[in-house]
Amino acid sequence: MTFTTQLARATQQNHSLLCVGLDPEPSKFPGAWAGDASKIYDFCAAIVDATKDLVCAFKPQIAYFAAHRAEDQLEQLMAHMKAVAPDVPVILDAKRGDIGSTAEQYAREAFVRYRADAVTLSPFMGRDTIEPFLAYADKGVILLCRTSNPGGNDWQMQRLADVPGQPRLFEHLAHLAQTEWNSTGQIGLVVGATFPAEIARVREIAPTLPLLIPGVGAQGGDAESTVKAGLTAAGTIVVNSSRAVLYASKGEDFAEAARRVAIATRDQLNAARG
Ligand SMILES: O=c1ccn([C@@H]2O[C@H](COP(=O)(O)O)[C@@H](O)[C@H]2O)c(=O)[nH]1
Protein backbone atom coordinates (compact mmCIF):
# COMPACT_ATOMS: atom_id res chain seq x y z
CA MET A 1 0.00 0.00 0.00
CA THR A 2 1.28 3.50 -0.76
CA PHE A 3 2.17 5.99 1.95
CA THR A 4 -0.60 8.39 0.93
CA THR A 5 -3.22 5.62 1.07
CA GLN A 6 -1.93 4.50 4.47
CA LEU A 7 -2.03 8.07 5.73
CA ALA A 8 -5.57 8.65 4.47
CA ARG A 9 -6.74 5.44 6.16
CA ALA A 10 -5.10 6.17 9.51
CA THR A 11 -6.40 9.76 9.46
CA GLN A 12 -9.90 8.45 8.90
CA GLN A 13 -9.76 5.41 11.21
CA ASN A 14 -8.40 7.35 14.18
CA HIS A 15 -10.21 10.56 13.18
CA SER A 16 -6.98 12.41 13.79
CA LEU A 17 -4.59 14.85 12.15
CA LEU A 18 -2.08 14.42 14.97
CA CYS A 19 1.36 12.88 14.55
CA VAL A 20 3.22 12.06 17.75
CA GLY A 21 6.92 12.80 17.36
CA LEU A 22 9.33 10.40 19.05
CA ASP A 23 12.29 12.51 20.19
CA PRO A 24 13.57 10.53 23.19
CA GLU A 25 15.91 12.47 25.47
CA PRO A 26 17.10 10.25 28.36
CA SER A 27 17.71 13.28 30.61
CA LYS A 28 13.96 13.92 30.50
CA PHE A 29 12.89 10.33 31.22
CA PRO A 30 10.78 9.66 34.32
CA GLY A 31 11.95 8.34 37.67
CA ALA A 32 14.52 5.53 37.62
CA TRP A 33 14.85 5.78 33.81
CA ALA A 34 16.22 9.35 33.98
CA GLY A 35 19.54 9.59 32.14
CA ASP A 36 19.45 5.93 31.04
CA ALA A 37 19.84 5.65 27.25
CA SER A 38 19.17 1.91 27.40
CA LYS A 39 15.53 2.83 28.18
CA ILE A 40 14.95 4.69 24.90
CA TYR A 41 12.98 1.80 23.44
CA ASP A 42 10.92 1.23 26.59
CA PHE A 43 10.08 4.93 26.85
CA CYS A 44 9.06 5.29 23.19
CA ALA A 45 7.14 2.00 23.14
CA ALA A 46 5.12 3.15 26.17
CA ILE A 47 4.27 6.41 24.35
CA VAL A 48 3.30 4.49 21.20
CA ASP A 49 1.09 2.11 23.19
CA ALA A 50 -0.61 5.04 24.95
CA THR A 51 -1.32 7.07 21.79
CA LYS A 52 -1.64 4.63 18.89
CA ASP A 53 -5.42 5.06 18.60
CA LEU A 54 -5.12 8.87 18.65
CA VAL A 55 -2.76 9.54 15.75
CA CYS A 56 -2.52 9.55 11.97
CA ALA A 57 1.25 8.95 12.06
CA PHE A 58 4.32 8.55 14.26
CA LYS A 59 7.54 10.44 13.57
CA PRO A 60 10.73 9.16 15.19
CA GLN A 61 13.63 11.65 14.82
CA ILE A 62 16.73 9.59 14.04
CA ALA A 63 19.20 11.95 15.75
CA TYR A 64 17.76 11.17 19.18
CA PHE A 65 18.62 7.52 18.65
CA ALA A 66 21.95 7.86 16.83
CA ALA A 67 23.29 10.34 19.41
CA HIS A 68 23.02 7.60 22.03
CA ARG A 69 24.24 4.75 19.81
CA ALA A 70 20.66 3.50 20.03
CA GLU A 71 20.00 2.58 16.40
CA ASP A 72 19.23 -0.97 17.53
CA GLN A 73 16.52 0.46 19.78
CA LEU A 74 15.12 2.41 16.83
CA GLU A 75 14.96 -0.83 14.80
CA GLN A 76 13.17 -2.49 17.72
CA LEU A 77 10.77 0.47 17.99
CA MET A 78 9.99 0.40 14.27
CA ALA A 79 9.12 -3.30 14.58
CA HIS A 80 7.00 -2.56 17.64
CA MET A 81 5.03 0.17 15.85
CA LYS A 82 4.37 -2.19 12.93
CA ALA A 83 3.17 -4.88 15.36
CA VAL A 84 0.87 -2.81 17.59
CA ALA A 85 -0.25 -0.12 15.12
CA PRO A 86 0.02 -1.68 11.65
CA ASP A 87 -2.31 0.91 10.12
CA VAL A 88 -0.41 3.95 11.38
CA PRO A 89 2.32 5.11 8.98
CA VAL A 90 5.76 5.84 10.39
CA ILE A 91 7.66 8.86 9.08
CA LEU A 92 11.38 8.61 9.75
CA ASP A 93 12.57 12.16 10.36
CA ALA A 94 16.11 11.95 8.98
CA LYS A 95 16.37 15.09 6.78
CA ARG A 96 18.88 13.37 4.52
CA GLY A 97 20.30 14.90 1.35
CA ASP A 98 23.43 13.96 -0.61
CA ILE A 99 24.67 12.96 -4.08
CA GLY A 100 22.88 10.06 -5.74
CA SER A 101 25.26 7.23 -4.78
CA THR A 102 25.16 8.22 -1.11
CA ALA A 103 21.43 8.94 -1.27
CA GLU A 104 20.95 5.32 -2.36
CA GLN A 105 22.42 4.25 0.97
CA TYR A 106 20.27 6.71 2.89
CA ALA A 107 17.19 5.38 1.10
CA ARG A 108 18.17 1.81 1.98
CA GLU A 109 18.69 2.86 5.60
CA ALA A 110 15.21 4.44 5.81
CA PHE A 111 13.18 1.91 3.87
CA VAL A 112 15.05 -1.40 4.21
CA ARG A 113 16.86 -1.16 7.53
CA TYR A 114 14.18 0.79 9.43
CA ARG A 115 11.18 -0.14 7.25
CA ALA A 116 9.84 3.43 7.44
CA ASP A 117 6.76 4.32 5.40
CA ALA A 118 8.11 7.79 4.64
CA VAL A 119 11.26 9.80 5.22
CA THR A 120 12.04 13.51 5.49
CA LEU A 121 14.67 14.90 3.12
CA SER A 122 16.48 18.16 2.55
CA PRO A 123 15.99 19.12 -1.12
CA PHE A 124 18.88 21.63 -1.05
CA MET A 125 21.11 19.51 -3.34
CA GLY A 126 18.45 19.08 -6.01
CA ARG A 127 16.35 16.54 -7.82
CA ASP A 128 18.99 13.84 -8.36
CA THR A 129 19.40 13.55 -4.58
CA ILE A 130 15.68 12.76 -4.22
CA GLU A 131 15.50 10.18 -6.99
CA PRO A 132 17.03 7.21 -5.12
CA PHE A 133 14.21 7.58 -2.59
CA LEU A 134 11.57 7.77 -5.33
CA ALA A 135 12.84 4.40 -6.59
CA TYR A 136 10.89 2.97 -3.63
CA ALA A 137 7.66 3.84 -5.40
CA ASP A 138 5.21 3.23 -2.52
CA LYS A 139 7.18 5.19 0.04
CA GLY A 140 6.58 8.76 1.13
CA VAL A 141 9.28 11.34 0.46
CA ILE A 142 8.70 14.49 2.49
CA LEU A 143 10.78 17.51 1.52
CA LEU A 144 11.71 20.39 3.80
CA CYS A 145 9.94 23.41 2.29
CA ARG A 146 9.20 26.17 4.83
CA THR A 147 10.63 24.96 8.11
CA SER A 148 9.38 25.97 11.56
CA ASN A 149 12.63 27.55 12.80
CA PRO A 150 13.40 31.29 12.61
CA GLY A 151 16.53 30.66 10.47
CA GLY A 152 14.32 29.20 7.74
CA ASN A 153 14.07 32.81 6.55
CA ASP A 154 17.74 32.83 5.55
CA TRP A 155 17.14 30.76 2.43
CA GLN A 156 13.53 29.73 2.10
CA MET A 157 12.12 33.27 1.86
CA GLN A 158 14.63 34.47 -0.75
CA ARG A 159 13.34 35.22 -4.25
CA LEU A 160 14.69 33.39 -7.29
CA ALA A 161 15.54 36.03 -9.87
CA ASP A 162 15.96 33.51 -12.70
CA VAL A 163 12.58 31.81 -12.34
CA PRO A 164 9.50 33.40 -14.02
CA GLY A 165 7.46 35.34 -11.45
CA GLN A 166 10.48 35.41 -9.12
CA PRO A 167 8.97 33.06 -6.54
CA ARG A 168 10.44 32.60 -3.12
CA LEU A 169 12.59 29.49 -2.75
CA PHE A 170 9.93 27.64 -0.71
CA GLU A 171 7.27 28.49 -3.32
CA HIS A 172 9.43 27.18 -6.16
CA LEU A 173 10.12 23.98 -4.24
CA ALA A 174 6.40 23.51 -3.54
CA HIS A 175 5.72 23.90 -7.26
CA LEU A 176 8.40 21.36 -8.27
CA ALA A 177 7.14 18.91 -5.63
CA GLN A 178 3.56 19.17 -6.87
CA THR A 179 4.55 18.81 -10.53
CA GLU A 180 7.70 17.56 -12.23
CA TRP A 181 9.48 15.97 -9.25
CA ASN A 182 6.47 13.93 -8.13
CA SER A 183 6.99 10.86 -10.30
CA THR A 184 5.50 8.50 -7.69
CA GLY A 185 2.70 10.71 -6.38
CA GLN A 186 4.14 10.11 -2.89
CA ILE A 187 5.91 13.43 -2.26
CA GLY A 188 4.92 15.58 0.71
CA LEU A 189 6.24 18.83 2.16
CA VAL A 190 7.33 20.05 5.59
CA VAL A 191 5.83 23.41 6.51
CA GLY A 192 6.10 24.86 10.03
CA ALA A 193 3.03 25.60 12.14
CA THR A 194 4.89 28.72 13.22
CA PHE A 195 4.21 30.25 9.77
CA PRO A 196 0.48 29.80 8.98
CA ALA A 197 0.54 32.32 6.12
CA GLU A 198 3.16 30.22 4.39
CA ILE A 199 1.17 27.03 5.05
CA ALA A 200 -1.69 28.67 3.14
CA ARG A 201 0.66 29.70 0.34
CA VAL A 202 2.11 26.19 0.04
CA ARG A 203 -1.41 24.77 -0.04
CA GLU A 204 -2.27 27.11 -2.95
CA ILE A 205 0.76 25.96 -4.94
CA ALA A 206 0.60 22.30 -3.92
CA PRO A 207 -3.12 21.54 -3.55
CA THR A 208 -2.86 17.76 -3.23
CA LEU A 209 0.40 17.12 -1.38
CA PRO A 210 0.32 15.91 2.22
CA LEU A 211 1.85 18.54 4.49
CA LEU A 212 3.87 17.47 7.53
CA ILE A 213 3.49 20.37 9.95
CA PRO A 214 5.75 20.48 13.02
CA GLY A 215 5.70 23.37 15.47
CA VAL A 216 2.54 23.05 17.56
CA GLY A 217 3.14 22.38 21.25
CA ALA A 218 6.66 23.26 22.39
CA GLN A 219 7.34 25.70 19.51
CA GLY A 220 4.09 27.59 20.10
CA GLY A 221 2.40 27.16 16.69
CA ASP A 222 -1.37 27.56 16.74
CA ALA A 223 -3.46 24.44 16.06
CA GLU A 224 -6.49 26.27 14.70
CA SER A 225 -4.65 28.46 12.19
CA THR A 226 -2.60 25.46 11.10
CA VAL A 227 -5.70 23.46 10.20
CA LYS A 228 -7.46 26.38 8.56
CA ALA A 229 -4.42 27.17 6.42
CA GLY A 230 -3.43 23.64 5.45
CA LEU A 231 -6.34 21.24 5.39
CA THR A 232 -8.57 20.99 2.31
CA ALA A 233 -10.71 18.26 0.79
CA ALA A 234 -7.86 17.44 -1.61
CA GLY A 235 -4.87 17.95 0.65
CA THR A 236 -4.33 16.42 4.07
CA ILE A 237 -2.09 17.55 6.90
CA VAL A 238 -0.05 15.69 9.49
CA VAL A 239 0.44 17.91 12.52
CA ASN A 240 3.40 16.87 14.63
CA SER A 241 3.89 17.41 18.33
CA SER A 242 6.88 15.84 20.09
CA ARG A 243 8.08 17.33 23.42
CA ALA A 244 4.67 18.57 24.57
CA VAL A 245 3.36 14.99 24.40
CA LEU A 246 6.47 13.04 25.43
CA TYR A 247 7.30 15.10 28.49
CA ALA A 248 3.81 15.99 29.71
CA SER A 249 4.84 14.44 33.05
CA LYS A 250 8.21 13.53 34.55
CA GLY A 251 6.51 11.03 36.85
CA GLU A 252 5.57 7.37 36.59
CA ASP A 253 2.33 8.54 34.93
CA PHE A 254 4.24 9.84 31.86
CA ALA A 255 2.35 7.61 29.41
CA GLU A 256 -1.09 8.54 30.78
CA ALA A 257 -0.08 12.21 30.75
CA ALA A 258 1.13 11.85 27.15
CA ARG A 259 -2.23 10.33 26.25
CA ARG A 260 -4.10 13.24 27.86
CA VAL A 261 -2.07 15.82 25.91
CA ALA A 262 -2.46 13.82 22.69
CA ILE A 263 -6.24 13.69 23.17
CA ALA A 264 -6.39 17.44 23.85
CA THR A 265 -4.24 18.23 20.79
CA ARG A 266 -6.18 15.86 18.53
CA ASP A 267 -9.45 17.43 19.72
CA GLN A 268 -8.14 20.98 19.15
CA LEU A 269 -7.13 20.04 15.60
CA ASN A 270 -10.48 18.36 14.95
CA ALA A 271 -12.42 21.33 16.33
CA ALA A 272 -10.71 23.54 13.73
CA ARG A 273 -11.73 21.28 10.84
CA GLY A 274 -15.11 22.99 10.66
O1 LIG B 1 10.71 22.51 10.23
C1 LIG B 1 10.86 21.57 11.02
C2 LIG B 1 11.16 20.29 10.61
C3 LIG B 1 11.24 19.29 11.55
N1 LIG B 1 11.05 19.55 12.86
C4 LIG B 1 11.11 18.39 13.80
O2 LIG B 1 9.82 18.22 14.39
C5 LIG B 1 9.94 17.94 15.77
C6 LIG B 1 9.33 19.06 16.58
O3 LIG B 1 9.42 18.80 17.95
P1 LIG B 1 8.58 19.64 19.06
O4 LIG B 1 9.10 19.09 20.34
O5 LIG B 1 7.13 19.36 18.84
O6 LIG B 1 8.93 21.07 18.87
C7 LIG B 1 11.44 17.73 16.03
O7 LIG B 1 11.72 16.36 15.84
C8 LIG B 1 12.10 18.53 14.94
O8 LIG B 1 13.36 18.00 14.58
C9 LIG B 1 10.75 20.81 13.27
O9 LIG B 1 10.56 21.09 14.47
N2 LIG B 1 10.66 21.80 12.32
Tab-separated table of C-alpha atoms and ligand atoms in Angstrom:
chain	number	residue	atom	x	y	z
A	1	MET	CA	0.000	0.000	0.000
A	2	THR	CA	1.279	3.504	-0.762
A	3	PHE	CA	2.175	5.992	1.945
A	4	THR	CA	-0.599	8.393	0.935
A	5	THR	CA	-3.224	5.622	1.074
A	6	GLN	CA	-1.930	4.496	4.469
A	7	LEU	CA	-2.032	8.073	5.729
A	8	ALA	CA	-5.571	8.652	4.474
A	9	ARG	CA	-6.740	5.443	6.155
A	10	ALA	CA	-5.098	6.171	9.507
A	11	THR	CA	-6.401	9.760	9.463
A	12	GLN	CA	-9.901	8.448	8.902
A	13	GLN	CA	-9.756	5.411	11.213
A	14	ASN	CA	-8.402	7.350	14.183
A	15	HIS	CA	-10.213	10.558	13.178
A	16	SER	CA	-6.984	12.412	13.792
A	17	LEU	CA	-4.588	14.846	12.152
A	18	LEU	CA	-2.076	14.420	14.972
A	19	CYS	CA	1.360	12.883	14.549
A	20	VAL	CA	3.223	12.063	17.745
A	21	GLY	CA	6.919	12.796	17.356
A	22	LEU	CA	9.327	10.400	19.054
A	23	ASP	CA	12.290	12.508	20.189
A	24	PRO	CA	13.569	10.532	23.193
A	25	GLU	CA	15.911	12.466	25.471
A	26	PRO	CA	17.097	10.252	28.359
A	27	SER	CA	17.712	13.281	30.610
A	28	LYS	CA	13.956	13.916	30.500
A	29	PHE	CA	12.886	10.328	31.219
A	30	PRO	CA	10.781	9.659	34.318
A	31	GLY	CA	11.951	8.336	37.674
A	32	ALA	CA	14.519	5.530	37.621
A	33	TRP	CA	14.851	5.776	33.807
A	34	ALA	CA	16.220	9.347	33.982
A	35	GLY	CA	19.542	9.589	32.143
A	36	ASP	CA	19.450	5.929	31.042
A	37	ALA	CA	19.837	5.647	27.253
A	38	SER	CA	19.173	1.911	27.402
A	39	LYS	CA	15.529	2.829	28.178
A	40	ILE	CA	14.948	4.693	24.903
A	41	TYR	CA	12.984	1.804	23.439
A	42	ASP	CA	10.924	1.229	26.590
A	43	PHE	CA	10.082	4.931	26.852
A	44	CYS	CA	9.059	5.288	23.195
A	45	ALA	CA	7.143	1.996	23.145
A	46	ALA	CA	5.123	3.146	26.171
A	47	ILE	CA	4.275	6.407	24.349
A	48	VAL	CA	3.301	4.486	21.202
A	49	ASP	CA	1.085	2.113	23.192
A	50	ALA	CA	-0.607	5.042	24.953
A	51	THR	CA	-1.318	7.066	21.793
A	52	LYS	CA	-1.642	4.628	18.891
A	53	ASP	CA	-5.420	5.059	18.604
A	54	LEU	CA	-5.121	8.870	18.649
A	55	VAL	CA	-2.764	9.544	15.754
A	56	CYS	CA	-2.524	9.553	11.967
A	57	ALA	CA	1.248	8.951	12.063
A	58	PHE	CA	4.315	8.552	14.257
A	59	LYS	CA	7.543	10.436	13.569
A	60	PRO	CA	10.731	9.160	15.191
A	61	GLN	CA	13.631	11.645	14.817
A	62	ILE	CA	16.731	9.587	14.037
A	63	ALA	CA	19.200	11.955	15.751
A	64	TYR	CA	17.756	11.170	19.183
A	65	PHE	CA	18.620	7.516	18.653
A	66	ALA	CA	21.947	7.862	16.832
A	67	ALA	CA	23.286	10.340	19.410
A	68	HIS	CA	23.019	7.603	22.026
A	69	ARG	CA	24.237	4.749	19.805
A	70	ALA	CA	20.661	3.497	20.033
A	71	GLU	CA	19.995	2.582	16.396
A	72	ASP	CA	19.235	-0.974	17.528
A	73	GLN	CA	16.521	0.457	19.778
A	74	LEU	CA	15.125	2.409	16.827
A	75	GLU	CA	14.961	-0.834	14.796
A	76	GLN	CA	13.165	-2.489	17.717
A	77	LEU	CA	10.773	0.474	17.995
A	78	MET	CA	9.989	0.398	14.267
A	79	ALA	CA	9.125	-3.297	14.579
A	80	HIS	CA	6.995	-2.561	17.644
A	81	MET	CA	5.025	0.170	15.850
A	82	LYS	CA	4.371	-2.194	12.934
A	83	ALA	CA	3.167	-4.881	15.362
A	84	VAL	CA	0.868	-2.807	17.593
A	85	ALA	CA	-0.247	-0.121	15.122
A	86	PRO	CA	0.020	-1.684	11.654
A	87	ASP	CA	-2.306	0.906	10.115
A	88	VAL	CA	-0.407	3.949	11.381
A	89	PRO	CA	2.321	5.108	8.979
A	90	VAL	CA	5.757	5.841	10.391
A	91	ILE	CA	7.662	8.855	9.077
A	92	LEU	CA	11.382	8.612	9.746
A	93	ASP	CA	12.571	12.162	10.355
A	94	ALA	CA	16.112	11.951	8.978
A	95	LYS	CA	16.371	15.089	6.785
A	96	ARG	CA	18.877	13.365	4.523
A	97	GLY	CA	20.303	14.904	1.351
A	98	ASP	CA	23.434	13.956	-0.614
A	99	ILE	CA	24.673	12.963	-4.084
A	100	GLY	CA	22.878	10.055	-5.737
A	101	SER	CA	25.260	7.226	-4.781
A	102	THR	CA	25.156	8.224	-1.111
A	103	ALA	CA	21.434	8.944	-1.274
A	104	GLU	CA	20.946	5.320	-2.363
A	105	GLN	CA	22.425	4.250	0.970
A	106	TYR	CA	20.275	6.706	2.895
A	107	ALA	CA	17.187	5.377	1.098
A	108	ARG	CA	18.174	1.814	1.978
A	109	GLU	CA	18.692	2.864	5.597
A	110	ALA	CA	15.211	4.436	5.815
A	111	PHE	CA	13.183	1.908	3.871
A	112	VAL	CA	15.051	-1.402	4.206
A	113	ARG	CA	16.856	-1.161	7.529
A	114	TYR	CA	14.184	0.788	9.432
A	115	ARG	CA	11.183	-0.136	7.252
A	116	ALA	CA	9.838	3.427	7.439
A	117	ASP	CA	6.756	4.320	5.401
A	118	ALA	CA	8.107	7.786	4.642
A	119	VAL	CA	11.259	9.804	5.224
A	120	THR	CA	12.036	13.512	5.494
A	121	LEU	CA	14.669	14.901	3.123
A	122	SER	CA	16.479	18.162	2.552
A	123	PRO	CA	15.988	19.120	-1.124
A	124	PHE	CA	18.877	21.627	-1.048
A	125	MET	CA	21.113	19.512	-3.335
A	126	GLY	CA	18.449	19.077	-6.005
A	127	ARG	CA	16.354	16.540	-7.822
A	128	ASP	CA	18.992	13.838	-8.360
A	129	THR	CA	19.403	13.551	-4.576
A	130	ILE	CA	15.682	12.758	-4.217
A	131	GLU	CA	15.496	10.179	-6.990
A	132	PRO	CA	17.034	7.207	-5.118
A	133	PHE	CA	14.215	7.580	-2.590
A	134	LEU	CA	11.571	7.769	-5.328
A	135	ALA	CA	12.841	4.402	-6.591
A	136	TYR	CA	10.894	2.974	-3.633
A	137	ALA	CA	7.665	3.836	-5.404
A	138	ASP	CA	5.209	3.230	-2.522
A	139	LYS	CA	7.175	5.186	0.040
A	140	GLY	CA	6.584	8.763	1.133
A	141	VAL	CA	9.281	11.336	0.456
A	142	ILE	CA	8.700	14.491	2.494
A	143	LEU	CA	10.781	17.509	1.522
A	144	LEU	CA	11.710	20.392	3.797
A	145	CYS	CA	9.941	23.408	2.292
A	146	ARG	CA	9.203	26.173	4.829
A	147	THR	CA	10.632	24.965	8.108
A	148	SER	CA	9.382	25.973	11.558
A	149	ASN	CA	12.630	27.545	12.803
A	150	PRO	CA	13.404	31.288	12.607
A	151	GLY	CA	16.529	30.658	10.471
A	152	GLY	CA	14.321	29.204	7.745
A	153	ASN	CA	14.066	32.807	6.548
A	154	ASP	CA	17.737	32.826	5.555
A	155	TRP	CA	17.144	30.756	2.425
A	156	GLN	CA	13.527	29.728	2.096
A	157	MET	CA	12.123	33.271	1.855
A	158	GLN	CA	14.633	34.472	-0.753
A	159	ARG	CA	13.345	35.220	-4.249
A	160	LEU	CA	14.692	33.394	-7.285
A	161	ALA	CA	15.540	36.034	-9.873
A	162	ASP	CA	15.961	33.511	-12.701
A	163	VAL	CA	12.577	31.806	-12.345
A	164	PRO	CA	9.502	33.396	-14.019
A	165	GLY	CA	7.459	35.336	-11.450
A	166	GLN	CA	10.476	35.410	-9.119
A	167	PRO	CA	8.968	33.058	-6.542
A	168	ARG	CA	10.443	32.601	-3.120
A	169	LEU	CA	12.591	29.490	-2.753
A	170	PHE	CA	9.930	27.640	-0.715
A	171	GLU	CA	7.272	28.492	-3.320
A	172	HIS	CA	9.431	27.178	-6.156
A	173	LEU	CA	10.121	23.979	-4.239
A	174	ALA	CA	6.395	23.512	-3.538
A	175	HIS	CA	5.721	23.897	-7.263
A	176	LEU	CA	8.397	21.359	-8.267
A	177	ALA	CA	7.142	18.915	-5.633
A	178	GLN	CA	3.561	19.169	-6.866
A	179	THR	CA	4.550	18.814	-10.526
A	180	GLU	CA	7.701	17.558	-12.225
A	181	TRP	CA	9.482	15.968	-9.254
A	182	ASN	CA	6.468	13.928	-8.127
A	183	SER	CA	6.993	10.864	-10.296
A	184	THR	CA	5.502	8.497	-7.688
A	185	GLY	CA	2.705	10.714	-6.379
A	186	GLN	CA	4.142	10.112	-2.889
A	187	ILE	CA	5.909	13.431	-2.258
A	188	GLY	CA	4.922	15.579	0.713
A	189	LEU	CA	6.240	18.835	2.160
A	190	VAL	CA	7.328	20.052	5.593
A	191	VAL	CA	5.834	23.414	6.508
A	192	GLY	CA	6.102	24.859	10.030
A	193	ALA	CA	3.027	25.595	12.144
A	194	THR	CA	4.893	28.722	13.221
A	195	PHE	CA	4.212	30.247	9.768
A	196	PRO	CA	0.481	29.805	8.982
A	197	ALA	CA	0.537	32.325	6.118
A	198	GLU	CA	3.156	30.221	4.386
A	199	ILE	CA	1.172	27.026	5.051
A	200	ALA	CA	-1.694	28.674	3.143
A	201	ARG	CA	0.662	29.699	0.339
A	202	VAL	CA	2.111	26.193	0.038
A	203	ARG	CA	-1.406	24.770	-0.037
A	204	GLU	CA	-2.265	27.114	-2.952
A	205	ILE	CA	0.763	25.964	-4.940
A	206	ALA	CA	0.602	22.300	-3.924
A	207	PRO	CA	-3.115	21.538	-3.554
A	208	THR	CA	-2.860	17.757	-3.226
A	209	LEU	CA	0.400	17.117	-1.382
A	210	PRO	CA	0.322	15.908	2.224
A	211	LEU	CA	1.853	18.545	4.489
A	212	LEU	CA	3.868	17.468	7.526
A	213	ILE	CA	3.490	20.371	9.947
A	214	PRO	CA	5.749	20.477	13.018
A	215	GLY	CA	5.696	23.371	15.467
A	216	VAL	CA	2.536	23.050	17.556
A	217	GLY	CA	3.142	22.378	21.248
A	218	ALA	CA	6.665	23.258	22.391
A	219	GLN	CA	7.336	25.696	19.511
A	220	GLY	CA	4.090	27.593	20.099
A	221	GLY	CA	2.403	27.160	16.694
A	222	ASP	CA	-1.365	27.556	16.736
A	223	ALA	CA	-3.464	24.438	16.058
A	224	GLU	CA	-6.489	26.270	14.699
A	225	SER	CA	-4.652	28.465	12.194
A	226	THR	CA	-2.598	25.461	11.099
A	227	VAL	CA	-5.702	23.457	10.200
A	228	LYS	CA	-7.464	26.383	8.565
A	229	ALA	CA	-4.416	27.168	6.420
A	230	GLY	CA	-3.427	23.643	5.452
A	231	LEU	CA	-6.342	21.242	5.391
A	232	THR	CA	-8.574	20.994	2.313
A	233	ALA	CA	-10.706	18.256	0.791
A	234	ALA	CA	-7.861	17.442	-1.608
A	235	GLY	CA	-4.865	17.946	0.651
A	236	THR	CA	-4.334	16.416	4.069
A	237	ILE	CA	-2.088	17.554	6.900
A	238	VAL	CA	-0.048	15.688	9.495
A	239	VAL	CA	0.437	17.914	12.516
A	240	ASN	CA	3.399	16.866	14.631
A	241	SER	CA	3.894	17.407	18.334
A	242	SER	CA	6.876	15.840	20.095
A	243	ARG	CA	8.082	17.334	23.415
A	244	ALA	CA	4.668	18.568	24.573
A	245	VAL	CA	3.360	14.986	24.398
A	246	LEU	CA	6.471	13.038	25.432
A	247	TYR	CA	7.296	15.100	28.486
A	248	ALA	CA	3.810	15.987	29.712
A	249	SER	CA	4.836	14.440	33.047
A	250	LYS	CA	8.208	13.531	34.551
A	251	GLY	CA	6.509	11.034	36.845
A	252	GLU	CA	5.575	7.375	36.591
A	253	ASP	CA	2.333	8.544	34.934
A	254	PHE	CA	4.236	9.836	31.858
A	255	ALA	CA	2.350	7.612	29.409
A	256	GLU	CA	-1.090	8.538	30.780
A	257	ALA	CA	-0.076	12.213	30.748
A	258	ALA	CA	1.127	11.854	27.147
A	259	ARG	CA	-2.225	10.327	26.252
A	260	ARG	CA	-4.098	13.235	27.863
A	261	VAL	CA	-2.071	15.822	25.906
A	262	ALA	CA	-2.460	13.825	22.691
A	263	ILE	CA	-6.237	13.691	23.175
A	264	ALA	CA	-6.385	17.438	23.853
A	265	THR	CA	-4.243	18.225	20.786
A	266	ARG	CA	-6.183	15.862	18.528
A	267	ASP	CA	-9.449	17.434	19.718
A	268	GLN	CA	-8.136	20.976	19.148
A	269	LEU	CA	-7.132	20.040	15.602
A	270	ASN	CA	-10.478	18.359	14.947
A	271	ALA	CA	-12.424	21.334	16.328
A	272	ALA	CA	-10.712	23.543	13.732
A	273	ARG	CA	-11.729	21.285	10.837
A	274	GLY	CA	-15.113	22.994	10.665
B	1	LIG	O1	10.711	22.509	10.227
B	1	LIG	C1	10.857	21.571	11.022
B	1	LIG	C2	11.159	20.289	10.612
B	1	LIG	C3	11.239	19.289	11.549
B	1	LIG	N1	11.046	19.549	12.862
B	1	LIG	C4	11.112	18.392	13.797
B	1	LIG	O2	9.818	18.215	14.389
B	1	LIG	C5	9.938	17.943	15.771
B	1	LIG	C6	9.331	19.064	16.581
B	1	LIG	O3	9.418	18.801	17.947
B	1	LIG	P1	8.580	19.640	19.059
B	1	LIG	O4	9.099	19.090	20.340
B	1	LIG	O5	7.131	19.357	18.843
B	1	LIG	O6	8.935	21.069	18.869
B	1	LIG	C7	11.436	17.733	16.029
B	1	LIG	O7	11.719	16.358	15.844
B	1	LIG	C8	12.102	18.534	14.940
B	1	LIG	O8	13.361	18.001	14.585
B	1	LIG	C9	10.748	20.813	13.271
B	1	LIG	O9	10.562	21.091	14.473
B	1	LIG	N2	10.658	21.798	12.323
